[in-house]
Coordinates of C-alpha atoms in Angstrom, one line a residue:
Chain A
M1 CA 2.6 16.1 13.2
Q2 CA 6.0 17.3 12.2
I3 CA 6.2 14.9 9.3
H4 CA 2.6 15.4 8.4
H5 CA 3.1 19.2 8.1
G6 CA 6.7 19.5 7.3
K7 CA 6.9 16.7 4.8
H8 CA 3.5 15.8 3.3
H9 CA 2.0 19.3 3.2
Q10 CA 5.3 20.7 2.1
A11 CA 5.5 18.1 -0.7
Y12 CA 2.1 19.1 -1.9
I13 CA 3.1 22.8 -2.0
T14 CA 6.4 22.0 -3.7
N15 CA 4.6 19.9 -6.3
V16 CA 2.1 22.7 -7.0
N17 CA 4.9 25.2 -7.4
T18 CA 6.9 22.9 -9.7
A19 CA 3.8 22.4 -11.8
L20 CA 3.1 26.1 -11.9
E21 CA 6.6 26.8 -13.1
G22 CA 6.0 24.5 -16.0
L23 CA 2.9 26.3 -17.0
D24 CA 4.8 28.5 -19.5
D25 CA 5.7 25.3 -21.5
L26 CA 2.1 24.2 -21.7
A27 CA 2.0 24.9 -25.3
A28 CA 4.9 22.5 -25.9
L29 CA 3.2 19.6 -24.1
S30 CA 1.4 16.9 -26.0
V31 CA -2.3 16.4 -25.2
E32 CA -1.6 13.2 -23.1
D33 CA 1.1 14.9 -21.0
L34 CA -1.2 17.9 -20.4
L35 CA -4.0 15.7 -19.2
R36 CA -1.8 13.7 -17.0
N37 CA -0.3 16.7 -15.3
V38 CA -3.4 18.8 -15.1
D39 CA -5.3 15.9 -13.5
Q40 CA -2.7 15.5 -10.7
L41 CA -2.1 19.2 -10.4
L42 CA -5.8 20.0 -10.2
S43 CA -6.2 17.3 -7.6
I44 CA -3.4 18.7 -5.5
M45 CA -4.4 22.4 -5.9
V46 CA -8.0 21.8 -5.5
A47 CA -7.8 19.4 -2.6
D48 CA -4.5 18.3 -1.0
M49 CA -3.5 21.8 0.1
P50 CA -6.9 23.2 1.2
N51 CA -7.7 20.0 3.0
H52 CA -4.5 20.1 5.1
S53 CA -4.6 23.9 5.5
L54 CA -8.0 23.5 7.1
F55 CA -6.8 20.6 9.2
W56 CA -4.1 22.5 10.9
T57 CA -6.4 25.4 11.8
I58 CA -9.1 23.2 13.4
M59 CA -6.8 21.7 15.9
S60 CA -5.4 23.3 19.0
P61 CA -3.5 22.2 22.2
N62 CA -6.3 23.9 24.1
G63 CA -9.0 22.1 22.1
G64 CA -11.6 19.5 22.9
G65 CA -14.8 19.9 24.9
N66 CA -18.0 20.7 23.2
P67 CA -19.0 22.8 20.1
T68 CA -20.0 26.4 20.6
P69 CA -23.7 26.9 21.1
E70 CA -24.5 28.0 17.5
V71 CA -22.6 25.1 16.0
A72 CA -24.1 22.7 18.6
A73 CA -27.6 23.8 17.7
A74 CA -26.9 23.3 14.0
I75 CA -25.5 19.8 14.6
E76 CA -28.4 18.9 16.8
S77 CA -31.0 19.9 14.3
A78 CA -29.2 17.8 11.6
C79 CA -28.3 14.7 13.6
G80 CA -30.7 14.7 16.5
S81 CA -28.1 15.1 19.3
L82 CA -24.4 15.7 19.8
E83 CA -23.9 12.1 20.7
A84 CA -25.5 10.9 17.6
A85 CA -23.5 13.3 15.5
K86 CA -20.3 12.1 17.2
E87 CA -21.2 8.5 16.5
Q88 CA -21.9 9.4 12.9
F89 CA -18.6 11.2 12.5
V90 CA -16.6 8.4 14.2
T91 CA -18.3 5.8 12.0
A92 CA -17.6 7.8 8.9
A93 CA -13.9 8.2 9.9
T94 CA -13.5 4.5 10.9
T95 CA -15.3 3.0 7.9
R96 CA -13.6 5.1 5.2
F97 CA -11.7 2.3 3.5
G98 CA -8.2 3.1 2.3
S99 CA -7.2 6.8 2.4
G100 CA -9.5 9.7 2.9
W101 CA -11.0 12.3 5.2
A102 CA -14.0 12.6 7.5
W103 CA -16.0 15.8 7.4
V104 CA -18.5 18.0 9.0
V105 CA -19.8 20.3 6.3
V106 CA -22.4 23.0 5.7
D107 CA -24.2 21.9 2.6
E108 CA -26.0 24.0 -0.1
T109 CA -29.1 24.3 2.0
G110 CA -27.2 25.6 5.0
S111 CA -27.6 22.4 7.0
I112 CA -24.9 20.3 8.6
Q113 CA -23.9 17.0 7.0
I114 CA -21.3 14.4 8.2
Y115 CA -19.6 12.0 5.8
S116 CA -16.2 10.8 4.5
T117 CA -14.5 11.2 1.2
A118 CA -11.8 9.2 -0.5
N119 CA -8.1 10.1 -1.0
Q120 CA -8.0 13.9 -1.1
D121 CA -11.5 14.5 -2.5
S122 CA -13.0 17.5 -0.8
P123 CA -16.6 18.4 0.1
I124 CA -15.9 21.6 -1.9
M125 CA -16.1 19.4 -5.0
Q126 CA -19.8 18.9 -4.2
G127 CA -20.5 22.5 -3.4
H128 CA -20.3 21.9 0.3
T129 CA -18.3 24.0 2.8
P130 CA -16.2 21.9 5.3
I131 CA -16.1 23.3 8.8
L132 CA -14.2 20.4 10.4
G133 CA -12.1 17.7 8.8
L134 CA -10.2 14.7 10.1
D135 CA -7.4 13.2 8.0
V136 CA -7.6 9.4 8.1
W137 CA -4.8 8.7 5.7
E138 CA -2.6 6.2 7.5
H139 CA 0.2 8.8 7.5
A140 CA -1.9 10.9 9.9
Y141 CA -1.8 8.3 12.7
Y142 CA 0.6 5.5 11.9
L143 CA 3.6 6.5 13.9
N144 CA 1.5 6.9 17.1
Y145 CA -1.3 4.4 16.6
Q146 CA -0.2 2.0 13.8
N147 CA -3.3 0.2 12.6
L148 CA -5.5 1.4 15.5
R149 CA -7.4 4.0 13.7
P150 CA -10.3 4.1 16.2
A151 CA -7.9 5.0 19.0
Y152 CA -6.6 7.9 16.9
I153 CA -10.0 9.2 16.1
E154 CA -11.1 9.1 19.8
A155 CA -7.9 10.9 20.9
W156 CA -8.2 13.5 18.2
T157 CA -11.6 14.7 19.5
N158 CA -9.6 16.1 22.4
V159 CA -7.8 18.6 20.2
I160 CA -10.7 20.0 18.1
N161 CA -10.5 23.8 18.0
W162 CA -14.2 24.6 18.3
E163 CA -13.7 28.4 18.0
E164 CA -12.2 27.9 14.6
V165 CA -15.0 25.5 13.6
A166 CA -17.5 28.2 14.8
R167 CA -15.8 30.8 12.8
R168 CA -15.9 28.7 9.7
Y169 CA -19.5 27.9 10.3
A170 CA -20.4 31.6 10.6
A171 CA -18.5 32.3 7.4
A172 CA -20.3 29.5 5.6
K173 CA -23.7 30.7 6.7
G174 CA -23.0 34.4 6.2
Chain B
M1 CA 37.2 -1.2 -2.3
A2 CA 34.5 -1.4 0.4
G3 CA 32.0 -2.4 -2.2
G4 CA 34.2 -5.2 -3.4
V5 CA 34.6 -6.5 0.1
T6 CA 30.9 -6.3 0.7
V7 CA 30.2 -8.4 -2.5
C8 CA 32.8 -11.0 -1.3
V9 CA 31.2 -11.2 2.1
L10 CA 27.8 -11.7 0.6
L11 CA 29.0 -14.2 -1.9
V12 CA 30.6 -16.2 0.9
S13 CA 27.4 -16.2 2.9
V14 CA 25.5 -17.1 -0.3
L15 CA 27.6 -20.1 -0.9
A16 CA 27.5 -21.1 2.7
V17 CA 23.7 -21.0 3.0
G18 CA 23.2 -22.2 -0.6
S19 CA 24.0 -25.8 0.1
S20 CA 21.3 -26.1 2.8
S21 CA 18.4 -24.6 0.8
S22 CA 16.3 -26.7 -1.6
T23 CA 12.7 -27.2 -2.7
D24 CA 12.4 -29.9 0.0
Q25 CA 12.4 -27.0 2.4
L26 CA 9.5 -25.2 0.9
L27 CA 7.2 -24.4 3.8
P28 CA 3.4 -24.6 3.7
E29 CA 3.6 -20.9 4.4
D30 CA 5.4 -20.4 1.1
T31 CA 2.4 -21.7 -0.8
A32 CA -0.3 -20.2 1.4
Y33 CA -2.0 -18.7 -1.7
E34 CA -3.0 -22.2 -2.7
M35 CA -5.8 -22.4 -0.2
I36 CA -7.8 -19.6 -2.1
T37 CA -8.8 -22.1 -4.7
E38 CA -10.4 -24.4 -2.1
Y39 CA -13.6 -23.9 -0.2
R40 CA -13.1 -23.4 3.5
D41 CA -15.5 -22.7 6.2
N42 CA -12.9 -20.5 7.8
Y43 CA -9.7 -19.4 6.0
P44 CA -6.8 -19.5 8.6
P45 CA -4.5 -16.5 8.7
P46 CA -1.2 -17.9 7.3
N47 CA 2.1 -17.3 9.1
L48 CA 5.0 -15.7 7.3
P49 CA 7.4 -18.1 5.7
Y50 CA 10.2 -16.4 7.6
A51 CA 10.9 -14.7 10.9
Y52 CA 9.8 -11.1 11.4
D53 CA 13.4 -9.8 11.3
A54 CA 14.4 -12.0 8.3
L55 CA 14.0 -9.2 5.7
E56 CA 16.2 -6.7 7.6
P57 CA 17.5 -4.2 6.6
F58 CA 15.1 -4.1 3.6
V59 CA 11.8 -4.3 5.4
N60 CA 12.2 -4.0 9.1
E61 CA 10.8 -6.1 11.9
A62 CA 8.5 -3.6 13.4
T63 CA 6.8 -3.0 10.0
L64 CA 6.3 -6.8 9.3
K65 CA 4.9 -7.4 12.7
V66 CA 2.2 -4.8 12.6
H67 CA 1.6 -5.5 8.9
H68 CA 1.1 -9.2 9.4
Q69 CA -0.3 -9.4 12.9
G70 CA -2.4 -6.2 12.7
H71 CA -3.6 -5.6 9.2
H72 CA -3.5 -9.0 7.6
R73 CA -5.1 -10.7 10.5
A74 CA -7.8 -8.2 10.7
Y75 CA -8.7 -8.7 7.0
C76 CA -8.7 -12.4 7.6
T77 CA -11.1 -12.1 10.5
K78 CA -13.5 -9.7 8.8
M79 CA -13.4 -11.8 5.6
N80 CA -14.3 -14.9 7.4
A81 CA -17.1 -13.1 9.3
A82 CA -18.5 -11.7 6.0
L83 CA -18.4 -15.2 4.3
K84 CA -20.1 -16.8 7.3
E85 CA -22.8 -14.2 7.4
W86 CA -23.5 -14.5 3.6
R87 CA -23.6 -18.3 3.6
K88 CA -26.0 -18.2 6.6
Q89 CA -28.3 -15.6 5.1
D90 CA -28.2 -16.9 1.5
P91 CA -28.1 -20.7 1.8
E92 CA -29.2 -21.2 -1.8
S93 CA -26.3 -19.4 -3.3
Q94 CA -23.9 -21.6 -5.2
L95 CA -21.3 -18.9 -5.3
A96 CA -21.3 -18.6 -1.6
K97 CA -20.3 -22.3 -1.4
S98 CA -17.4 -21.9 -3.9
S99 CA -13.8 -21.2 -3.2
L100 CA -12.5 -17.7 -2.3
Y101 CA -10.9 -17.5 -5.7
D102 CA -14.2 -18.1 -7.5
I103 CA -15.9 -15.6 -5.3
M104 CA -13.3 -12.9 -5.9
K105 CA -13.5 -13.6 -9.6
N106 CA -17.3 -13.1 -9.6
L107 CA -17.7 -10.3 -7.2
S108 CA -20.7 -8.9 -9.1
G109 CA -22.5 -12.1 -8.1
V110 CA -22.1 -11.4 -4.4
P111 CA -25.1 -9.5 -3.1
E112 CA -24.7 -6.4 -0.9
P113 CA -24.0 -5.9 2.0
W114 CA -21.5 -8.7 1.7
R115 CA -20.0 -7.7 -1.6
T116 CA -18.1 -4.7 -0.3
A117 CA -17.0 -6.5 2.8
I118 CA -15.7 -9.4 0.8
R119 CA -14.1 -7.2 -1.9
N120 CA -12.2 -5.2 0.8
N121 CA -11.4 -7.9 3.3
G122 CA -11.1 -10.9 0.9
G123 CA -9.0 -8.7 -1.2
G124 CA -6.9 -7.7 1.8
F125 CA -6.5 -11.3 2.8
I126 CA -5.4 -12.5 -0.6
N127 CA -3.3 -9.5 -1.6
H128 CA -1.2 -9.7 1.5
I129 CA -0.5 -13.4 1.1
F130 CA 1.0 -12.7 -2.3
Y131 CA 2.9 -9.7 -0.9
F132 CA 4.5 -11.6 1.9
V133 CA 5.4 -14.7 0.0
T134 CA 7.1 -12.8 -2.8
M135 CA 9.6 -11.3 -0.5
R136 CA 12.7 -13.1 0.7
N137 CA 16.2 -12.2 1.7
K138 CA 19.3 -13.6 -0.1
V139 CA 17.5 -15.4 -2.9
Y140 CA 17.1 -14.7 -6.6
T141 CA 16.2 -11.1 -6.9
A142 CA 16.0 -11.1 -10.7
P143 CA 13.7 -13.1 -13.0
M144 CA 14.9 -16.4 -14.4
G145 CA 13.9 -18.9 -17.0
E146 CA 10.7 -18.2 -18.9
L147 CA 9.8 -15.3 -16.8
A148 CA 13.2 -13.6 -17.7
K149 CA 12.4 -14.1 -21.3
Q150 CA 8.9 -12.6 -20.9
V151 CA 10.3 -9.6 -19.0
N152 CA 12.9 -9.0 -21.6
A153 CA 10.4 -9.3 -24.4
T154 CA 7.7 -7.2 -22.8
F155 CA 9.7 -4.5 -21.1
G156 CA 13.1 -4.6 -22.9
G157 CA 15.0 -5.9 -19.9
Y158 CA 14.9 -6.1 -16.1
E159 CA 16.2 -2.6 -15.5
R160 CA 13.5 -1.2 -17.7
F161 CA 10.9 -3.3 -15.9
M162 CA 12.1 -2.0 -12.6
E163 CA 11.9 1.6 -13.8
E164 CA 8.3 1.1 -15.0
F165 CA 7.2 -0.8 -12.0
G166 CA 8.8 1.7 -9.7
E167 CA 7.2 4.6 -11.5
A168 CA 3.8 3.0 -11.2
A169 CA 4.4 2.5 -7.5
R170 CA 5.5 6.1 -6.9
N171 CA 2.6 7.5 -8.9
L172 CA -0.1 5.5 -7.2
F173 CA -2.2 8.0 -5.4
G174 CA -3.8 7.0 -2.1
S175 CA -3.8 3.3 -1.1
G176 CA -3.3 0.4 -3.4
Y177 CA -0.9 -2.1 -5.0
V178 CA 1.2 -2.4 -8.0
W179 CA 1.3 -5.8 -9.7
L180 CA 3.0 -7.8 -12.3
V181 CA 0.2 -10.0 -13.7
E182 CA -0.2 -12.6 -16.4
D183 CA -3.3 -13.1 -18.5
E184 CA -4.9 -16.1 -20.1
E185 CA -2.7 -15.7 -23.2
R186 CA 0.5 -15.6 -21.1
N187 CA 1.0 -11.9 -21.6
I188 CA 2.6 -10.1 -18.6
S189 CA 1.9 -6.5 -17.7
I190 CA 2.2 -4.0 -14.8
I191 CA -1.1 -2.9 -13.3
N192 CA -2.4 -0.9 -10.3
T193 CA -5.3 -1.7 -8.1
A194 CA -6.8 0.8 -5.6
N195 CA -7.4 0.0 -1.9
Q196 CA -7.7 -3.9 -1.6
D197 CA -9.0 -4.6 -5.1
S198 CA -7.5 -7.7 -6.6
P199 CA -6.4 -8.4 -10.1
I200 CA -8.3 -11.7 -9.8
S201 CA -11.5 -9.7 -10.0
D202 CA -10.3 -8.5 -13.4
G203 CA -9.6 -12.1 -14.6
L204 CA -5.8 -11.6 -14.2
Y205 CA -3.3 -13.8 -12.4
P206 CA -1.1 -12.0 -9.9
L207 CA 2.6 -12.8 -9.9
L208 CA 4.6 -10.1 -8.1
V209 CA 3.1 -7.4 -5.9
L210 CA 4.2 -4.3 -4.0
D211 CA 1.9 -3.0 -1.3
V212 CA 2.0 0.8 -1.3
W213 CA -0.5 1.5 1.4
E214 CA 1.2 3.8 3.8
H215 CA 1.1 1.1 6.5
A216 CA 3.5 -1.0 4.4
Y217 CA 6.3 1.6 4.8
Y218 CA 5.4 4.3 7.2
L219 CA 7.2 3.0 10.3
Q220 CA 10.4 2.5 8.5
H221 CA 10.5 5.2 5.8
M222 CA 7.7 7.7 6.9
N223 CA 6.6 9.5 3.8
R224 CA 9.5 8.4 1.6
R225 CA 7.8 5.9 -0.6
T226 CA 10.6 6.0 -3.1
N227 CA 13.1 4.8 -0.5
Y228 CA 10.7 1.9 0.4
I229 CA 10.4 0.9 -3.3
G230 CA 14.2 1.0 -3.7
K231 CA 14.8 -1.2 -0.7
W232 CA 12.0 -3.6 -1.6
W233 CA 13.8 -4.5 -4.8
G234 CA 16.4 -6.1 -2.6
V235 CA 13.9 -8.7 -1.4
A236 CA 11.7 -9.2 -4.5
H237 CA 11.6 -13.0 -4.6
W238 CA 11.6 -13.9 -8.3
G239 CA 11.8 -17.6 -7.5
A240 CA 8.5 -17.4 -5.7
V241 CA 7.1 -15.4 -8.6
S242 CA 8.0 -18.2 -11.1
R243 CA 6.6 -20.8 -8.7
I244 CA 3.3 -18.8 -8.5
Q245 CA 3.2 -18.4 -12.2
E246 CA 3.5 -22.2 -12.7
W247 CA 0.7 -22.7 -10.1
W248 CA -1.7 -20.2 -11.7
R249 CA -1.2 -21.9 -15.1
K250 CA -2.0 -25.2 -13.5
V251 CA -5.2 -23.7 -11.9
R252 CA -6.4 -22.5 -15.3
G253 CA -5.4 -25.6 -17.1
D254 CA -2.7 -24.0 -19.1
E255 CA 0.2 -26.3 -18.2
D256 CA 3.1 -27.0 -20.6
E257 CA 2.9 -30.6 -21.7
E258 CA 6.5 -31.4 -21.1
D259 CA 8.5 -30.3 -18.1
D260 CA 10.9 -27.4 -18.8
E261 CA 14.4 -28.6 -19.6
E262 CA 15.9 -26.5 -16.9
E263 CA 14.7 -27.3 -13.4
Y264 CA 15.0 -24.3 -11.1
D265 CA 15.3 -24.6 -7.4
W266 CA 13.3 -21.6 -6.6
E267 CA 14.5 -21.2 -3.0
K268 CA 18.1 -21.8 -3.7
E269 CA 20.8 -19.2 -3.2
V270 CA 21.9 -17.1 -6.1
P271 CA 24.9 -18.0 -8.3
E272 CA 27.5 -15.3 -8.7
E273 CA 26.4 -13.8 -12.0
K274 CA 22.8 -13.5 -10.7
M275 CA 24.1 -12.1 -7.5
R276 CA 25.5 -9.1 -9.2
R277 CA 22.0 -8.5 -10.6
S278 CA 20.6 -8.7 -7.2
M279 CA 22.9 -6.0 -6.0
I280 CA 21.0 -3.5 -8.2
G281 CA 18.2 -3.2 -5.7
R282 CA 20.6 -2.9 -2.9
K283 CA 22.9 -0.5 -4.6
R284 CA 20.1 1.8 -5.5
F285 CA 19.3 2.2 -2.0
Q286 CA 22.7 3.0 -0.6
R287 CA 22.5 6.2 1.2
K288 CA 24.8 8.9 -0.1
R289 CA 26.7 10.7 2.6
R290 CA 25.7 14.3 2.7
R291 CA 28.7 16.6 2.8
V292 CA 28.9 20.2 3.8
E293 CA 31.6 22.7 3.9
V294 CA 32.8 23.5 7.3
G295 CA 35.8 25.7 7.9
G296 CA 37.0 25.3 4.3
K297 CA 36.8 21.5 4.3
M298 CA 34.1 19.1 3.2
R299 CA 32.7 17.2 6.2
D300 CA 29.9 14.8 6.7
K301 CA 26.8 16.7 7.5
P302 CA 26.0 16.1 11.2
R303 CA 23.2 13.6 11.6
A304 CA 20.9 15.7 13.7
T305 CA 20.4 18.3 11.0
R306 CA 19.7 15.9 8.1
S307 CA 16.0 16.0 7.3
C308 CA 14.2 13.4 9.2
N309 CA 16.4 10.3 9.2
S310 CA 15.0 8.7 12.3
P311 CA 11.4 8.1 13.5
L312 CA 10.1 10.7 15.9
V313 CA 9.6 9.4 19.4

């Protein structure tokens, strides 16, 4: 966790700040340079940071257990049951090949969807609002679990901060 | 002074070991990639051509163990399962009965759901073979012979090549590989692939490869991919790269008619002038002592306060 937050997240923020500092010189850059930097900068600003910022908030040492009633109802109406939803989430997280995230989101119709994205792609890019996210980049679990991603996913369900998820759900709906 | 002593010690060990190495001692594991051009019912997971601690201190034992026994083996198992399933469900398919190389070259001809499984796991199987066999300790760590000429002509020298390759490796976002590849016309270039995609699927011939999935370096370096890249140069096995290049040319029927005048013993120890070259990778890595001012004097910064030098327990 220390490395994940202290190093990776910090690196993303530092990169954004560095890139922002260079904004004054935008006019001096060639088109190719601009595109190259903007692409990476955009990807970091749009996704790396918000993804990790969300991630920290939806975990808690007192987490685990079941979703709050409102969120549970929404999940059940989308997936049939909490068990089915959990299975769907675990499958999405396990089968995301390479780096990425698994998400529970509120989509444009207000319903719950569960899926994974690649690298730092965010559901926000599709107009969805993430209410829960799990980082399945190897850096998120390698020191503790090495290649055993399923064990990480299972253990992680014990630290989900369902109050925060409920708060985000209410905000997404309201 | 210490540097000179180190070079002398290395040189002595080089000369001592040099006499015992020769191409006679090429292990089957060194040429494990050759099986991809054969049809197999089941491709066996190859062993490493060296012990798990043989690449210390450049790539550590813990990393190699998990990488080889965990990741590579899993790709092998899943690939074999996917191939078996495809061959069973699609007995008419000629492609299914071809070699892994032909399959990877013609991935679009593989029907789903097996295409993704074979692309990812077949790719994982092959990519890791090339990665493991192109690493070795205390051998040529600079290109030689024709490859050296190509590197000079294409990149303007080995140092420039290292810069470009290293930059590609640093900038690769997410999981993937950086490759030195050759094409049908014998042009070499540096390319990236994402996840477990293989250059073979793009009609290219992989020579040297660096795995930049986080699993390749996280236990040893954590998030410091740049450190990993710097250390890896110290074990980049250019002899294997030349051997692989020769083999690919044979596979595609592009062999030179006459043998090269200079016969290289790819596994042999490095002569002195090449050894200096091989120090580049190692020197780049040497850790600088951090100094802080304490009571008016410069002292080594105490270890505990340096940012993250040891893995968390």
